[in-house]
CSV table of C-alpha atoms in Angstrom, one decimal:
chain,number,residue,atom,x,y,z
T,2,MET,CA,124.3,1.4,59.2
T,3,SER,CA,125.8,0.2,62.5
T,4,LEU,CA,127.6,2.5,64.8
T,5,LYS,CA,131.3,2.5,64.1
T,6,ILE,CA,133.9,3.9,66.6
T,7,PHE,CA,137.5,4.7,65.9
T,8,ASN,CA,139.3,2.6,68.5
T,9,THR,CA,142.6,4.1,69.5
T,10,LEU,CA,143.8,0.7,70.6
T,11,THR,CA,143.6,-0.7,67.0
T,12,SER,CA,143.8,2.6,65.1
T,13,GLN,CA,140.8,1.8,63.0
T,14,LYS,CA,137.0,2.1,63.0
T,15,GLU,CA,135.2,-0.9,64.4
T,16,VAL,CA,131.5,-1.8,64.6
T,17,PHE,CA,130.4,-1.1,68.2
T,18,LYS,CA,129.4,-4.3,70.0
T,19,PRO,CA,128.7,-3.8,73.7
T,20,ILE,CA,129.6,-6.5,76.2
T,21,ALA,CA,125.9,-6.6,77.4
T,22,LYS,CA,123.3,-6.5,74.6
T,23,ASN,CA,121.4,-3.4,75.7
T,24,ASN,CA,123.8,-1.9,78.2
T,25,VAL,CA,126.9,0.2,77.9
T,26,GLY,CA,129.6,1.1,80.5
T,27,MET,CA,131.6,4.2,79.8
T,28,TYR,CA,134.4,5.8,81.9
T,29,VAL,CA,135.8,9.2,81.0
T,30,CYS,CA,138.8,10.9,82.7
T,31,GLY,CA,137.5,14.1,84.3
T,32,PRO,CA,139.2,17.3,85.6
T,33,THR,CA,141.9,17.8,88.2
T,34,VAL,CA,140.2,20.4,90.3
T,35,TYR,CA,142.8,23.1,91.1
T,36,GLY,CA,141.8,25.9,88.7
T,37,ASP,CA,139.0,27.2,86.5
T,38,PRO,CA,137.9,25.0,83.6
T,39,HIS,CA,139.1,26.1,80.2
T,40,LEU,CA,138.3,25.4,76.6
T,41,GLY,CA,140.3,22.2,76.6
T,42,HIS,CA,138.1,20.8,79.4
T,43,ALA,CA,135.0,21.8,77.4
T,44,ARG,CA,136.1,19.9,74.3
T,45,SER,CA,136.6,16.6,76.2
T,46,SER,CA,133.3,17.0,78.2
T,47,ILE,CA,131.3,17.9,75.0
T,48,THR,CA,132.9,15.0,73.1
T,49,PHE,CA,131.7,12.4,75.5
T,50,ASP,CA,128.4,14.2,76.2
T,51,ILE,CA,127.7,13.5,72.5
T,52,VAL,CA,128.8,9.9,72.8
T,53,TYR,CA,126.5,9.5,75.8
T,54,ARG,CA,123.6,11.2,74.2
T,55,TYR,CA,123.9,9.2,70.9
T,56,LEU,CA,124.1,5.9,72.7
T,57,ILE,CA,121.0,6.8,74.7
T,58,PHE,CA,119.3,7.8,71.4
T,59,LEU,CA,120.1,4.4,70.0
T,60,GLY,CA,118.3,2.8,72.9
T,61,TYR,CA,121.2,1.7,75.1
T,62,LYS,CA,121.1,2.0,78.9
T,63,VAL,CA,124.4,3.7,79.7
T,64,ARG,CA,126.3,3.9,82.9
T,65,TYR,CA,128.5,6.9,82.4
T,66,VAL,CA,131.3,7.4,85.0
T,67,ARG,CA,133.4,10.6,85.0
T,68,ASN,CA,135.9,11.0,87.8
T,69,ILE,CA,137.1,14.0,89.7
T,70,THR,CA,140.8,14.0,90.5
T,71,ASP,CA,141.4,15.7,93.8
T,72,VAL,CA,144.6,14.0,95.0
T,73,GLY,CA,147.8,12.5,93.5
T,74,HIS,CA,148.3,14.8,90.5
T,75,LEU,CA,151.8,16.2,90.9
T,76,GLU,CA,153.2,19.3,89.1
T,77,ASP,CA,155.6,17.2,86.9
T,78,GLU,CA,153.2,14.4,86.0
T,79,GLN,CA,155.6,12.7,83.6
T,80,ASN,CA,158.3,12.2,86.2
T,81,GLU,CA,156.0,12.1,89.2
T,82,ILE,CA,157.8,14.8,91.2
T,83,GLY,CA,156.9,18.2,92.6
T,84,GLU,CA,154.1,19.4,94.7
T,85,ASP,CA,150.5,18.1,94.5
T,86,LYS,CA,148.7,20.6,92.3
T,87,ILE,CA,145.8,21.0,94.7
T,88,LEU,CA,148.1,21.3,97.7
T,89,LYS,CA,150.1,24.1,96.0
T,90,LYS,CA,146.9,26.0,95.2
T,91,ALA,CA,145.7,25.6,98.8
T,92,ARG,CA,149.1,26.9,100.1
T,93,ILE,CA,148.9,29.9,97.8
T,94,GLU,CA,145.3,30.7,98.7
T,95,GLN,CA,145.8,29.8,102.4
T,96,LEU,CA,142.9,27.3,102.3
T,97,GLU,CA,142.3,23.6,103.2
T,98,PRO,CA,143.1,21.4,100.2
T,99,MET,CA,139.6,20.0,100.1
T,100,GLU,CA,138.2,23.5,100.2
T,101,VAL,CA,140.1,24.2,97.0
T,102,ALA,CA,139.0,20.9,95.5
T,103,GLN,CA,135.3,21.5,96.4
T,104,HIS,CA,135.4,25.1,95.1
T,105,TYR,CA,136.8,24.2,91.7
T,106,THR,CA,134.6,21.1,91.4
T,107,ASN,CA,131.6,23.4,91.9
T,108,VAL,CA,133.0,25.8,89.3
T,109,TYR,CA,133.6,22.9,86.8
T,110,ARG,CA,130.1,21.5,87.3
T,111,ASP,CA,128.5,25.0,86.8
T,112,ALA,CA,130.4,25.5,83.6
T,113,MET,CA,129.3,22.1,82.3
T,114,ARG,CA,125.7,22.9,83.1
T,115,SER,CA,126.1,26.2,81.1
T,116,LEU,CA,127.3,24.1,78.2
T,117,ASN,CA,124.2,21.9,78.5
T,118,ILE,CA,126.3,18.8,79.3
T,119,VAL,CA,124.3,15.9,80.8
T,120,THR,CA,125.4,15.0,84.3
T,121,PRO,CA,127.2,11.6,84.3
T,122,SER,CA,125.5,8.6,86.1
T,123,ILE,CA,128.3,8.6,88.7
T,124,GLU,CA,131.0,11.2,89.4
T,125,PRO,CA,133.4,9.7,91.9
T,126,ASN,CA,136.2,11.6,93.7
T,127,ALA,CA,139.7,10.0,93.9
T,128,SER,CA,139.9,11.0,97.6
T,129,GLY,CA,136.7,9.1,98.3
T,130,HIS,CA,138.0,5.9,96.9
T,131,ILE,CA,141.3,5.4,98.8
T,132,PRO,CA,140.4,1.9,100.1
T,133,GLU,CA,139.6,0.7,96.6
T,134,GLN,CA,142.9,2.1,95.3
T,135,ILE,CA,144.8,0.4,98.1
T,136,GLN,CA,143.1,-2.9,97.4
T,137,THR,CA,144.0,-2.7,93.7
T,138,ILE,CA,147.6,-1.9,94.5
T,139,GLN,CA,147.7,-5.0,96.9
T,140,ARG,CA,146.5,-7.2,94.1
T,141,ILE,CA,149.3,-5.9,91.8
T,142,ILE,CA,151.9,-6.5,94.5
T,143,GLU,CA,150.5,-10.1,95.0
T,144,ASN,CA,150.8,-10.7,91.3
T,145,GLY,CA,154.5,-9.8,91.4
T,146,LEU,CA,154.2,-6.6,89.3
T,147,ALA,CA,155.0,-3.9,91.9
T,148,TYR,CA,157.7,-3.3,94.4
T,149,LEU,CA,158.2,-1.3,97.7
T,150,VAL,CA,160.9,1.3,98.1
T,151,ASN,CA,161.1,3.6,101.1
T,152,ASP,CA,157.4,3.1,101.8
T,153,SER,CA,156.4,4.0,98.3
T,154,VAL,CA,155.0,1.4,95.8
T,155,TYR,CA,156.0,1.4,92.1
T,156,PHE,CA,154.7,-0.6,89.2
T,157,ASP,CA,157.4,-2.9,87.8
T,158,VAL,CA,157.4,-2.4,84.0
T,159,LYS,CA,160.2,-4.8,83.3
T,160,ALA,CA,158.4,-7.6,85.2
T,161,TYR,CA,155.2,-6.6,83.3
T,162,VAL,CA,156.8,-7.0,79.8
T,163,GLU,CA,157.7,-10.6,80.6
T,164,ARG,CA,154.0,-11.4,80.6
T,165,TYR,CA,152.3,-8.7,78.6
T,166,HIS,CA,152.8,-6.4,75.7
T,167,TYR,CA,153.7,-2.9,76.8
T,168,GLY,CA,152.9,0.2,74.7
T,169,GLU,CA,150.0,-1.2,72.7
T,170,LEU,CA,147.9,1.9,73.2
T,171,SER,CA,150.6,4.6,72.9
T,172,GLY,CA,153.1,2.9,70.7
T,173,ARG,CA,155.9,3.4,73.2
T,174,VAL,CA,158.6,0.7,73.2
T,175,LEU,CA,161.1,-0.2,75.8
T,176,ASP,CA,164.1,0.7,73.7
T,177,GLU,CA,162.8,4.3,73.7
T,178,LEU,CA,162.1,4.2,77.4
T,179,GLN,CA,165.5,2.8,78.1
T,180,ALA,CA,167.1,5.7,76.2
T,181,ALA,CA,164.9,8.1,78.1
T,182,SER,CA,166.1,6.6,81.4
T,183,ARG,CA,169.5,8.2,80.9
T,184,ASN,CA,167.8,11.6,81.3
T,185,ASP,CA,166.3,10.8,84.8
T,186,LEU,CA,165.4,13.9,86.8
T,187,ALA,CA,166.3,14.3,90.5
T,188,GLY,CA,163.7,12.5,92.7
T,189,THR,CA,163.1,9.5,90.5
T,190,SER,CA,166.2,7.6,91.4
T,191,GLU,CA,164.4,5.2,93.8
T,192,LYS,CA,162.6,3.7,90.7
T,193,ARG,CA,164.3,0.6,89.3
T,194,PHE,CA,163.4,1.7,85.8
T,195,HIS,CA,162.5,5.1,84.3
T,196,ALA,CA,159.2,3.8,83.0
T,197,ASP,CA,158.1,2.5,86.4
T,198,PHE,CA,155.3,4.6,87.8
T,199,ALA,CA,154.0,5.3,91.3
T,200,LEU,CA,151.1,3.4,92.7
T,201,TRP,CA,151.5,4.8,96.2
T,202,LYS,CA,153.8,7.6,97.3
T,203,LYS,CA,155.2,8.1,100.8
T,204,ALA,CA,154.0,11.4,102.3
T,205,GLN,CA,156.4,13.7,104.0
T,206,PRO,CA,155.2,15.1,107.4
T,207,GLU,CA,154.3,18.5,105.8
T,208,HIS,CA,152.1,16.8,103.1
T,209,ILE,CA,148.6,17.5,104.3
T,210,MET,CA,146.7,15.0,102.1
T,211,GLN,CA,147.8,11.6,103.3
T,212,TRP,CA,146.2,8.3,104.3
T,213,GLY,CA,147.2,5.2,106.2
T,214,SER,CA,148.1,2.2,104.1
T,215,PRO,CA,149.9,-1.2,104.6
T,216,TRP,CA,153.0,0.6,103.4
T,217,GLY,CA,152.7,3.6,105.7
T,218,LYS,CA,151.3,7.1,105.5
T,219,GLY,CA,151.0,8.3,101.9
T,220,PHE,CA,148.8,9.1,99.0
T,221,PRO,CA,147.9,7.3,95.7
T,222,GLY,CA,149.6,7.8,92.4
T,223,TRP,CA,147.8,9.6,89.6
T,224,HIS,CA,147.0,6.6,87.5
T,225,ILE,CA,145.6,4.1,90.1
T,226,GLU,CA,142.4,6.0,90.8
T,227,CYS,CA,140.9,5.4,87.4
T,228,THR,CA,141.7,1.6,87.5
T,229,ALA,CA,140.1,1.4,90.9
T,230,MET,CA,137.0,3.4,90.2
T,231,SER,CA,136.3,2.1,86.7
T,232,SER,CA,136.5,-1.5,87.9
T,233,LYS,CA,134.4,-0.7,90.9
T,234,TYR,CA,131.5,0.8,89.0
T,235,LEU,CA,131.8,-0.8,85.5
T,236,GLY,CA,133.6,-4.1,86.1
T,237,ILE,CA,136.5,-5.5,84.0
T,238,PRO,CA,136.3,-5.2,81.1
T,239,PHE,CA,133.9,-2.5,80.3
T,240,ASP,CA,132.9,-1.0,76.9
T,241,ILE,CA,134.3,2.5,76.4
T,242,HIS,CA,137.1,4.5,78.0
T,243,GLY,CA,137.4,8.2,77.0
T,244,GLY,CA,139.7,11.1,77.5
T,245,GLY,CA,141.9,13.6,75.9
T,246,MET,CA,144.7,12.6,73.4
T,247,ASP,CA,147.3,13.9,75.9
T,248,LEU,CA,146.3,11.1,78.3
T,249,LYS,CA,147.2,8.2,76.0
T,250,PHE,CA,150.6,8.2,77.6
T,251,PRO,CA,151.4,7.8,80.4
T,252,HIS,CA,148.0,7.8,82.0
T,253,HIS,CA,145.9,5.4,79.8
T,254,GLU,CA,148.9,3.1,79.1
T,255,ALA,CA,149.4,2.9,82.9
T,256,GLU,CA,145.7,2.0,83.3
T,257,ILE,CA,146.1,-1.0,80.9
T,258,CYS,CA,149.2,-2.1,82.9
T,259,GLN,CA,147.3,-1.8,86.2
T,260,SER,CA,144.3,-3.7,85.0
T,261,LEU,CA,146.3,-6.6,83.7
T,262,GLY,CA,148.5,-6.5,86.8
T,263,ALA,CA,145.5,-6.6,89.2
T,264,PHE,CA,142.9,-8.6,87.3
T,265,ASN,CA,144.8,-10.3,84.4
T,266,LYS,CA,142.3,-8.6,82.1
T,267,LYS,CA,142.4,-5.6,79.7
T,268,PRO,CA,140.3,-2.8,81.1
T,269,VAL,CA,138.2,-1.8,78.1
T,270,ASN,CA,137.2,-2.8,74.6
T,271,TYR,CA,137.0,0.7,72.9
T,272,TRP,CA,139.4,3.6,73.6
T,273,ILE,CA,138.2,7.0,72.4
T,274,HIS,CA,140.4,10.0,72.5
T,275,ASN,CA,139.4,13.6,71.6
T,276,ASN,CA,142.1,15.8,70.1
T,277,MET,CA,143.4,19.0,71.4
T,278,ILE,CA,142.4,22.7,71.2
T,279,THR,CA,145.5,24.6,70.3
T,280,LEU,CA,146.5,28.3,70.6
T,281,ASN,CA,149.0,29.3,67.9
T,282,GLY,CA,149.7,25.7,67.3
T,283,GLN,CA,150.4,24.8,70.9
T,284,LYS,CA,148.2,22.6,73.1
T,285,MET,CA,146.0,24.7,75.3
T,286,ALA,CA,146.7,23.8,78.9
T,287,LYS,CA,147.0,25.3,82.3
T,288,SER,CA,150.5,24.0,82.7
T,289,LYS,CA,151.6,25.9,79.6
T,290,GLY,CA,149.8,29.1,80.7
T,291,ASN,CA,148.2,29.5,77.2
T,292,PHE,CA,144.7,28.7,78.0
T,293,ILE,CA,141.3,30.6,77.9
T,294,THR,CA,138.9,29.8,80.7
T,295,LEU,CA,135.3,29.2,80.0
T,296,ASN,CA,134.5,32.1,82.2
T,297,ASP,CA,136.7,34.3,80.0
T,298,LEU,CA,134.8,33.2,77.0
T,299,PHE,CA,131.4,33.7,78.5
T,300,ILE,CA,132.2,37.3,79.6
T,301,GLY,CA,134.8,38.3,77.0
T,302,ASN,CA,137.5,38.9,79.6
T,303,HIS,CA,140.6,37.9,77.6
T,304,SER,CA,143.1,39.8,75.4
T,305,LEU,CA,142.4,37.4,72.5
T,306,LEU,CA,138.7,38.0,72.6
T,307,GLU,CA,136.8,40.9,71.0
T,308,LYS,CA,133.6,40.1,72.7
T,309,ALA,CA,131.8,37.6,75.0
T,310,PHE,CA,130.5,34.3,73.5
T,311,SER,CA,127.5,32.5,75.0
T,312,PRO,CA,127.9,28.8,76.1
T,313,MET,CA,125.9,27.6,73.1
T,314,VAL,CA,128.2,29.4,70.7
T,315,VAL,CA,131.1,27.7,72.4
T,316,ARG,CA,129.4,24.3,72.2
T,317,PHE,CA,128.5,24.8,68.5
T,318,TYR,CA,132.1,26.0,67.8
T,319,ILE,CA,133.5,22.8,69.2
T,320,LEU,CA,131.0,20.5,67.5
T,321,GLN,CA,131.8,21.9,64.1
T,322,ALA,CA,134.9,19.8,64.1
T,323,HIS,CA,135.1,16.0,64.4
T,324,TYR,CA,136.4,15.1,67.9
T,325,GLY,CA,139.5,13.5,66.4
T,326,ASN,CA,140.7,16.6,64.7
T,327,THR,CA,142.6,19.5,66.2
T,328,ILE,CA,140.9,22.8,66.7
T,329,ASP,CA,143.1,25.9,66.5
T,330,PHE,CA,141.5,28.7,68.5
T,331,SER,CA,140.8,32.1,67.1
T,332,ASN,CA,138.4,34.9,67.8
T,333,SER,CA,137.4,35.0,64.2
T,334,SER,CA,136.4,31.3,64.2
T,335,LEU,CA,134.2,31.9,67.2
T,336,ILE,CA,132.5,34.9,65.5
T,337,ALA,CA,131.9,32.7,62.4
T,338,ALA,CA,130.4,30.0,64.6
T,339,GLU,CA,128.2,32.5,66.3
T,340,SER,CA,126.9,33.7,62.9
T,341,ALA,CA,126.3,30.2,61.6
T,342,LEU,CA,124.5,29.2,64.8
T,343,SER,CA,122.2,32.3,64.5
T,344,LYS,CA,121.3,31.4,60.9
T,345,MET,CA,120.6,27.8,61.8
T,346,GLU,CA,118.4,28.7,64.7
T,347,GLN,CA,116.5,31.4,62.7
T,348,SER,CA,115.7,28.8,60.0
T,349,PHE,CA,114.5,26.2,62.5
T,350,LYS,CA,112.1,28.7,64.0
T,351,LYS,CA,110.4,29.1,60.6
T,352,ILE,CA,109.1,25.5,60.6
T,353,ASP,CA,105.7,26.6,61.8
T,354,SER,CA,105.4,29.0,58.9
T,355,ILE,CA,105.5,26.2,56.3
T,356,THR,CA,102.3,26.1,54.3
T,357,ILE,CA,100.8,22.6,54.4
T,358,GLU,CA,99.4,21.1,51.2
T,359,THR,CA,95.7,20.4,51.8
T,360,LYS,CA,95.1,18.4,48.7
T,361,THR,CA,96.1,14.8,48.3
T,362,LYS,CA,99.1,14.5,46.0
T,363,SER,CA,100.3,11.4,44.3
T,364,HIS,CA,103.9,12.6,44.5
T,365,ASP,CA,105.7,15.1,46.6
T,366,SER,CA,109.0,16.2,45.0
T,367,LEU,CA,110.5,17.1,48.4
T,368,GLN,CA,109.7,13.8,50.1
T,369,HIS,CA,112.8,12.0,48.7
T,370,GLU,CA,115.1,14.9,49.5
T,371,ILE,CA,113.9,15.2,53.0
T,372,SER,CA,114.1,11.4,53.7
T,373,THR,CA,117.6,11.1,52.3
T,374,THR,CA,118.8,14.2,54.2
T,375,ILE,CA,117.5,12.8,57.4
T,376,GLN,CA,119.1,9.5,56.6
T,377,SER,CA,122.4,11.3,56.2
T,378,CYS,CA,122.0,12.6,59.7
T,379,HIS,CA,121.9,9.1,61.0
T,380,GLU,CA,124.9,8.1,58.9
T,381,ALA,CA,127.0,11.0,60.1
T,382,MET,CA,126.5,10.0,63.8
T,383,ASP,CA,127.0,6.3,63.0
T,384,ASP,CA,130.3,7.2,61.4
T,385,ASP,CA,132.3,7.7,64.6
T,386,PHE,CA,130.0,10.4,66.1
T,387,ASN,CA,130.8,12.8,63.2
T,388,THR,CA,129.2,16.0,64.5
T,389,ALA,CA,130.9,18.0,61.7
T,390,LYS,CA,129.0,16.0,59.1
T,391,LEU,CA,125.8,16.1,61.1
T,392,ILE,CA,125.9,19.9,61.3
T,393,ALA,CA,126.6,20.2,57.6
T,394,THR,CA,123.6,18.0,57.0
T,395,LEU,CA,121.4,20.0,59.3
T,396,PHE,CA,122.3,23.1,57.3
T,397,GLU,CA,120.8,21.3,54.3
T,398,ILE,CA,117.6,20.8,56.4
T,399,SER,CA,117.6,24.5,57.2
T,400,LYS,CA,117.9,25.3,53.5
T,401,ILE,CA,114.8,23.2,52.8
T,402,ILE,CA,112.9,25.1,55.5
T,403,ASN,CA,114.1,28.4,54.0
T,404,ARG,CA,112.9,27.4,50.5
T,405,LEU,CA,109.5,26.3,51.9
T,406,THR,CA,109.0,29.6,53.8
T,407,GLU,CA,110.2,32.1,51.1
T,408,SER,CA,107.1,34.2,50.2
T,409,SER,CA,108.2,34.5,46.6
T,410,ASN,CA,107.9,30.9,45.6
T,411,GLU,CA,104.7,29.9,47.5
T,412,LEU,CA,105.9,26.3,47.9
T,413,THR,CA,103.9,23.8,49.9
T,414,THR,CA,104.5,20.3,51.3
T,415,SER,CA,102.7,17.6,53.2
T,416,GLN,CA,102.2,17.5,56.9
T,417,GLN,CA,104.1,14.3,56.9
T,418,ASN,CA,107.2,16.0,55.6
T,419,VAL,CA,106.9,18.9,58.1
T,420,ASP,CA,106.6,16.3,60.9
T,421,LYS,CA,109.8,14.6,59.6
T,422,ILE,CA,111.7,17.8,59.6
T,423,ALA,CA,110.5,18.8,63.1
T,424,SER,CA,111.4,15.3,64.4
T,425,ALA,CA,114.9,15.5,62.8
T,426,ILE,CA,115.5,18.9,64.5
T,427,GLN,CA,114.3,17.6,67.8
T,428,ASN,CA,116.4,14.4,67.6
T,429,PHE,CA,119.6,15.6,66.1
T,430,TRP,CA,119.8,19.3,67.0
T,431,ILE,CA,118.3,19.2,70.5
T,432,GLU,CA,118.7,15.7,71.9
T,433,ILE,CA,121.9,14.6,70.3
T,434,LEU,CA,123.9,17.8,69.7
T,435,GLY,CA,122.4,19.3,72.9
T,436,MET,CA,121.7,22.7,71.5
T,437,LYS,CA,119.2,24.9,73.3
T,438,GLU,CA,117.9,28.4,73.0
T,439,GLU,CA,119.6,30.8,75.5
T,440,VAL,CA,117.8,33.3,77.8
T,441,GLN,CA,118.8,36.9,77.7
T,442,ALA,CA,119.0,39.1,80.9
T,443,SER,CA,116.6,42.0,81.6
T,444,ASN,CA,117.7,45.5,82.5
T,445,LYS,CA,115.9,45.5,85.9
T,446,LEU,CA,117.7,42.2,86.9
T,447,ASP,CA,121.0,43.8,86.0
T,448,GLU,CA,120.4,46.4,88.8
T,449,VAL,CA,119.4,43.8,91.4
T,450,MET,CA,122.3,41.6,90.5
T,451,GLU,CA,124.9,44.4,90.7
T,452,ALA,CA,124.0,44.7,94.4
T,453,VAL,CA,124.1,41.0,95.0
T,454,LEU,CA,127.4,40.6,93.3
T,455,GLU,CA,128.8,43.4,95.4
T,456,LEU,CA,127.9,41.6,98.6
T,457,ARG,CA,129.5,38.4,97.3
T,458,GLN,CA,132.7,40.3,96.3
T,459,GLN,CA,132.9,41.7,99.8
T,460,ALA,CA,132.6,38.2,101.3
T,461,LYS,CA,135.5,37.0,99.0
T,462,VAL,CA,137.7,40.0,100.0
T,463,LYS,CA,137.2,38.9,103.6
T,464,LYS,CA,138.0,35.3,102.5
T,465,ASN,CA,134.6,34.2,103.6
T,466,TYR,CA,134.3,31.7,100.8
T,467,VAL,CA,131.6,29.7,102.5
T,468,TYR,CA,129.3,32.8,102.2
T,469,SER,CA,130.4,33.7,98.7
T,470,ASP,CA,129.7,30.1,97.6
T,471,PHE,CA,126.4,30.2,99.4
T,472,ILE,CA,125.3,33.2,97.3
T,473,ARG,CA,126.5,31.5,94.1
T,474,GLU,CA,124.6,28.3,94.9
T,475,LYS,CA,121.4,30.1,95.8
T,476,LEU,CA,121.6,32.1,92.5
T,477,LYS,CA,122.3,28.9,90.6
T,478,ASN,CA,119.2,27.2,92.0
T,479,ILE,CA,117.0,29.9,90.5
T,480,GLY,CA,118.8,29.8,87.2
T,481,ILE,CA,121.5,32.5,87.5
T,482,GLN,CA,125.1,31.6,86.7
T,483,ILE,CA,127.9,33.6,88.2
T,484,HIS,CA,131.2,34.2,86.3
T,485,ASP,CA,134.2,35.6,88.2
T,486,THR,CA,136.6,37.9,86.3
T,487,LYS,CA,140.3,38.7,86.7
T,488,ASP,CA,139.5,42.3,87.7
T,489,GLU,CA,137.3,40.9,90.5
T,490,LYS,CA,134.1,42.3,89.0
T,491,ALA,CA,131.8,39.3,88.5
T,492,LYS,CA,129.2,39.0,85.8
T,493,TYR,CA,126.2,36.7,85.3
T,494,THR,CA,124.2,34.8,82.7
T,495,LEU,CA,120.7,33.3,82.9
T,496,LYS,CA,120.0,29.6,82.4
T,497,ASP,CA,116.9,27.9,81.2
């Protein structure tokens, strides 16, 4: 089989054909770093970690770019009004905005490492690419698809639709947008049209995060960073663009507009969107206040949790569903995932207990079953990275191992079959699904860590975040992950 990907742009599965024969360029929208990462962040990161891992497994050289948004994301992202989310957090915490951004970037990266997510090839910050964003905006202006109002620059959607098709990714049409324009909110009146979006916003004097530009002091809009950074590192067009389903509109639709507006080219060939994790049927999001942080999950510090769940249980829980399907969170489903994971791991550890047939046999009854089951693993991943099917197939492999190691039936098989099973576990369980055995803490270490964490907490109370982060980084370097709790009593886990 060939790898098939569900392309959101065409709403169908397509055979994957990279632009360059053995190379793949992939860009994924990363976090806005103003708070602790939650389960929704984990789903997106795990989804594209799987895509990255499988492309590597297939032999491609992959340049994987995942951005960090540390400027330009306003409270009301749909209407582009309100305070910058990072500035608001900095004001509340009485910190420098970049101090907030750096802190939550560190927290995010620590959480991703706990989940065994491979570090992207490049992880650019929006604030570090202001010149590239300004250059891209200038190209859009030169092409007649943006206008200047009161030192702010807006993308001109009505001018755009005279040349290109609008809404091909999201399905939004101008008639709907025109109707929505009658419900404009205060602060958007300087736009010519409701669907126009900011490329550059004029900064008021009190706005700390601002840069010089040909249009005056300001800051970039939310959407332009991804066009500027993806084109810089991957060129136009590139192969795969990923992100959460909630980014299809307006963010990803705006990226298409900006790419055509600046380069007269569509940005990407394959759009992949992971679906949401919901809580009681509602999207889990910081803006809704109905989210569970990864730290909460790892230490069990949430009213909806009966206990703590390890990073690998969380990873396995997410991988049990196809990335395109919604996951509705519940404590019971996490417990079920934990039980299933434990059974799977226990069976895989039995592989060394399989009795090898020493005599030459003309036929091994298990050979065909093992080969077809392993082939089903390949087929599951080739079918739009279907981790749910893959896990179900790996359960079949675990059943084969259990049959071969049950003392009552005294079954044997060839070394070749054992090697095939071991290779399948290595390839699909460890390399592709990214599952690993987790280390448990010792009692003596608990006593030492209690003292260290008390010192760190004292530093945080005194707002000495440099020292508290120093302690966390030192511990991280020796394989100890710190998790802060709402009651200010930190906990820790060990990493491999």
